[in-house]
Amino acid sequence: MIDEATIRDRLHPDSLPDLLVRLGFHDDDAVEAVAAADRVRRRRSDLAVVARSASLLAEGVGIFRPTAPDPWQDLPEGREDLALLALLASVDEVRAEHARRRIPDAISWGSLADLGQQVSVNRLTHGRFGLDTYGWMRTAWSGGLMWLGRLEFVPKPSASGWVLDTHIPASGPLTPESVDAAFAAAAPFFARHFPDCPVTAFACTSWLLDPTIADLLPASSNLVQFQRRWTLAGSGYRSDESVIYFAFNVRSDPEDPIDPRTLTARTSLQRAVVDHLVAGGHWSAWSGTAPLPDPTPTPDAPDA
Ligand SMILES: CC(C)(COP(=O)(O)OP(=O)(O)OC[C@H]1O[C@@H](n2cnc3c(N)ncnc32)[C@H](O)[C@@H]1OP(=O)(O)O)[C@@H](O)C(=O)NCCC(=O)NCCS
């Protein structure tokens, strides 16, 4: 249980800026985060919500299964600011889990910097400070999400045992070399630091795996080369909104679909997305698995 006095301390304007730098916040977002924390530190009712969510986040640390408690169960509608502050106020608990697993410090902070990344994508999407992806952040705050080179990985239970669920942050091109390097680093890293989750394969669920992409982009593109690594399972589920979000940084509502002709397409992917939707097509998120790389004996290799 993280009480309100502890939350006040952890969100204090003297200590927060250093933490925000480590979490990858851009300056404009850091200034607004400190101001939001200052407001909430003075409001008893908001403080209680932050304490409750931070405590639930802390309870979920170390649990990589859907049985982890929902930290947002008492979050009032539209209060993503409180979710963000709860994440900031529970960093110590996630760090303690990383320390227990002997995660190198740079990888620990680098992985938690997913928060700064999400806040900056929020600004790109909405033109303002916020965190509309706070739902996803409970995964990052489980203590299992590791940002290793180009990709992020987190252990996830599957029907056949543990898999390494793979996430692709919006952080530059997805070159085949960068994916090879991340895959090669991930398997020994998790074997060493997460021996309680012996993984058997990589897994991914994403719009990036929609086979339509391979029909519309050249075989040499990073996206198509990334797709080739995965063996798809089942059939995708319709998700025009996720493609519009990740390709245009625009939020749309399935109940009130956006007119694709209103999207400004500058890249070949964006043009392909718009043309496909205008022609009456749809986009889907697909799930797939990829094999772990063969272990290469490198006794002197430094820890990933
Ligand atoms: C995954 C990602 C890094 C791939 O980018 P990439 O390495 O540039 O991909 P490619 O080389 O295959 O790009 C081919 C073309 O599509 C464009 N493109 C690729 N991803 C794009 C995106 N998300 N938005 C707009 N255009 C994109 C490229 O700019 C390039 O355009 P061009 O031919 O006009 O120069 C990129 O899509 C991205 O950052 N996505 C956001 C994160 C995400 O979707 N994660 C998965 C969540 S489930």
PDB file of C-alpha atoms and ligand atoms in Angstrom, residues 117 150 166-175 204-208 213 217-218 220-226 242-243 245-249 266-271 285, ligand 1:
ATOM      1  CA  GLN A 117       7.905   7.849 -25.176  1.00  0.00           C
ATOM      2  CA  ARG A 150      15.062  -1.694 -31.313  1.00  0.00           C
ATOM      3  CA  THR A 166       7.233  -8.370 -28.837  1.00  0.00           C
ATOM      4  CA  HIS A 167       6.377  -4.666 -29.075  1.00  0.00           C
ATOM      5  CA  ILE A 168       7.575  -2.146 -31.599  1.00  0.00           C
ATOM      6  CA  PRO A 169       7.995   1.381 -30.244  1.00  0.00           C
ATOM      7  CA  ALA A 170       7.830   4.281 -32.710  1.00  0.00           C
ATOM      8  CA  SER A 171      11.545   4.979 -32.491  1.00  0.00           C
ATOM      9  CA  GLY A 172      12.963   5.071 -35.997  1.00  0.00           C
ATOM     10  CA  PRO A 173      13.194   2.595 -38.852  1.00  0.00           C
ATOM     11  CA  LEU A 174      12.684  -1.108 -38.237  1.00  0.00           C
ATOM     12  CA  THR A 175      15.737  -2.334 -40.146  1.00  0.00           C
ATOM     13  CA  CYS A 204       3.472 -10.515 -31.616  1.00  0.00           C
ATOM     14  CA  THR A 205      -0.011  -9.126 -32.157  1.00  0.00           C
ATOM     15  CA  SER A 206      -0.061  -6.061 -34.344  1.00  0.00           C
ATOM     16  CA  TRP A 207      -1.348  -4.280 -37.408  1.00  0.00           C
ATOM     17  CA  LEU A 208       2.253  -4.668 -38.614  1.00  0.00           C
ATOM     18  CA  ILE A 213       0.833  -4.683 -46.201  1.00  0.00           C
ATOM     19  CA  LEU A 217       4.474  -2.173 -50.135  1.00  0.00           C
ATOM     20  CA  PRO A 218       7.658  -3.390 -51.848  1.00  0.00           C
ATOM     21  CA  SER A 220      12.357  -4.657 -49.730  1.00  0.00           C
ATOM     22  CA  SER A 221      10.519  -2.452 -47.202  1.00  0.00           C
ATOM     23  CA  ASN A 222      11.291  -2.937 -43.525  1.00  0.00           C
ATOM     24  CA  LEU A 223       7.645  -3.676 -42.784  1.00  0.00           C
ATOM     25  CA  VAL A 224       7.405  -6.509 -45.301  1.00  0.00           C
ATOM     26  CA  GLN A 225      10.737  -7.962 -44.190  1.00  0.00           C
ATOM     27  CA  PHE A 226       9.555  -7.825 -40.574  1.00  0.00           C
ATOM     28  CA  SER A 242      -5.094   0.909 -34.873  1.00  0.00           C
ATOM     29  CA  VAL A 243      -3.656   1.395 -38.381  1.00  0.00           C
ATOM     30  CA  TYR A 245      -3.466   5.593 -35.084  1.00  0.00           C
ATOM     31  CA  PHE A 246      -0.015   4.124 -35.787  1.00  0.00           C
ATOM     32  CA  ALA A 247       0.303   5.364 -39.366  1.00  0.00           C
ATOM     33  CA  PHE A 248      -1.218   8.845 -38.892  1.00  0.00           C
ATOM     34  CA  ASN A 249      -1.192   9.502 -35.132  1.00  0.00           C
ATOM     35  CA  ARG A 266       2.741  11.719 -47.176  1.00  0.00           C
ATOM     36  CA  THR A 267       4.440   8.301 -47.166  1.00  0.00           C
ATOM     37  CA  SER A 268       3.876   5.219 -49.320  1.00  0.00           C
ATOM     38  CA  LEU A 269       2.373   3.369 -46.322  1.00  0.00           C
ATOM     39  CA  GLN A 270      -0.029   6.216 -45.618  1.00  0.00           C
ATOM     40  CA  ARG A 271      -1.093   6.326 -49.271  1.00  0.00           C
ATOM     41  CA  ALA A 285      -4.337  -6.832 -36.263  1.00  0.00           C
TER      42      ALA A 285
HETATM   43  C1  LIG B   1       7.288  -0.068 -37.447  1.00  0.00           C
HETATM   44  C2  LIG B   1       7.895   1.150 -38.111  1.00  0.00           C
HETATM   45  C3  LIG B   1       9.122   1.592 -37.355  1.00  0.00           C
HETATM   46  C4  LIG B   1       8.261   0.796 -39.568  1.00  0.00           C
HETATM   47  O1  LIG B   1       8.825   1.929 -40.174  1.00  0.00           O
HETATM   48  P1  LIG B   1       9.931   1.799 -41.331  1.00  0.00           P
HETATM   49  O2  LIG B   1      11.108   1.045 -40.853  1.00  0.00           O
HETATM   50  O3  LIG B   1      10.170   3.164 -41.859  1.00  0.00           O
HETATM   51  O4  LIG B   1       9.132   0.925 -42.408  1.00  0.00           O
HETATM   52  P2  LIG B   1       9.360   0.758 -43.987  1.00  0.00           P
HETATM   53  O5  LIG B   1      10.789   0.943 -44.349  1.00  0.00           O
HETATM   54  O6  LIG B   1       8.744  -0.530 -44.354  1.00  0.00           O
HETATM   55  O7  LIG B   1       8.517   1.932 -44.594  1.00  0.00           O
HETATM   56  C5  LIG B   1       8.014   1.882 -45.925  1.00  0.00           C
HETATM   57  C6  LIG B   1       7.275   3.183 -46.167  1.00  0.00           C
HETATM   58  O8  LIG B   1       6.185   3.299 -45.238  1.00  0.00           O
HETATM   59  C7  LIG B   1       6.352   4.456 -44.428  1.00  0.00           C
HETATM   60  N1  LIG B   1       5.954   4.149 -43.053  1.00  0.00           N
HETATM   61  C8  LIG B   1       6.313   3.070 -42.320  1.00  0.00           C
HETATM   62  N2  LIG B   1       5.740   3.130 -41.097  1.00  0.00           N
HETATM   63  C9  LIG B   1       5.016   4.261 -41.079  1.00  0.00           C
HETATM   64  C10 LIG B   1       4.191   4.844 -40.089  1.00  0.00           C
HETATM   65  N3  LIG B   1       4.000   4.288 -38.880  1.00  0.00           N
HETATM   66  N4  LIG B   1       3.566   5.995 -40.390  1.00  0.00           N
HETATM   67  C11 LIG B   1       3.729   6.566 -41.605  1.00  0.00           C
HETATM   68  N5  LIG B   1       4.497   6.061 -42.575  1.00  0.00           N
HETATM   69  C12 LIG B   1       5.140   4.901 -42.322  1.00  0.00           C
HETATM   70  C13 LIG B   1       7.819   4.819 -44.535  1.00  0.00           C
HETATM   71  O9  LIG B   1       8.032   6.194 -44.257  1.00  0.00           O
HETATM   72  C14 LIG B   1       8.124   4.447 -45.969  1.00  0.00           C
HETATM   73  O10 LIG B   1       7.561   5.451 -46.775  1.00  0.00           O
HETATM   74  P3  LIG B   1       8.222   5.918 -48.187  1.00  0.00           P
HETATM   75  O11 LIG B   1       8.237   4.694 -49.062  1.00  0.00           O
HETATM   76  O12 LIG B   1       7.282   6.981 -48.660  1.00  0.00           O
HETATM   77  O13 LIG B   1       9.601   6.419 -47.865  1.00  0.00           O
HETATM   78  C15 LIG B   1       6.874   2.299 -38.142  1.00  0.00           C
HETATM   79  O14 LIG B   1       5.713   1.853 -38.793  1.00  0.00           O
HETATM   80  C16 LIG B   1       6.494   2.807 -36.767  1.00  0.00           C
HETATM   81  O15 LIG B   1       7.227   3.542 -36.135  1.00  0.00           O
HETATM   82  N6  LIG B   1       5.290   2.443 -36.294  1.00  0.00           N
HETATM   83  C17 LIG B   1       4.766   2.905 -35.029  1.00  0.00           C
HETATM   84  C18 LIG B   1       4.868   1.857 -33.944  1.00  0.00           C
HETATM   85  C19 LIG B   1       3.952   0.686 -34.187  1.00  0.00           C
HETATM   86  O16 LIG B   1       3.159   0.680 -35.102  1.00  0.00           O
HETATM   87  N7  LIG B   1       4.105  -0.323 -33.325  1.00  0.00           N
HETATM   88  C20 LIG B   1       3.276  -1.488 -33.344  1.00  0.00           C
HETATM   89  C21 LIG B   1       2.113  -1.271 -32.469  1.00  0.00           C
HETATM   90  S1  LIG B   1       0.982  -2.637 -32.460  1.00  0.00           S
END
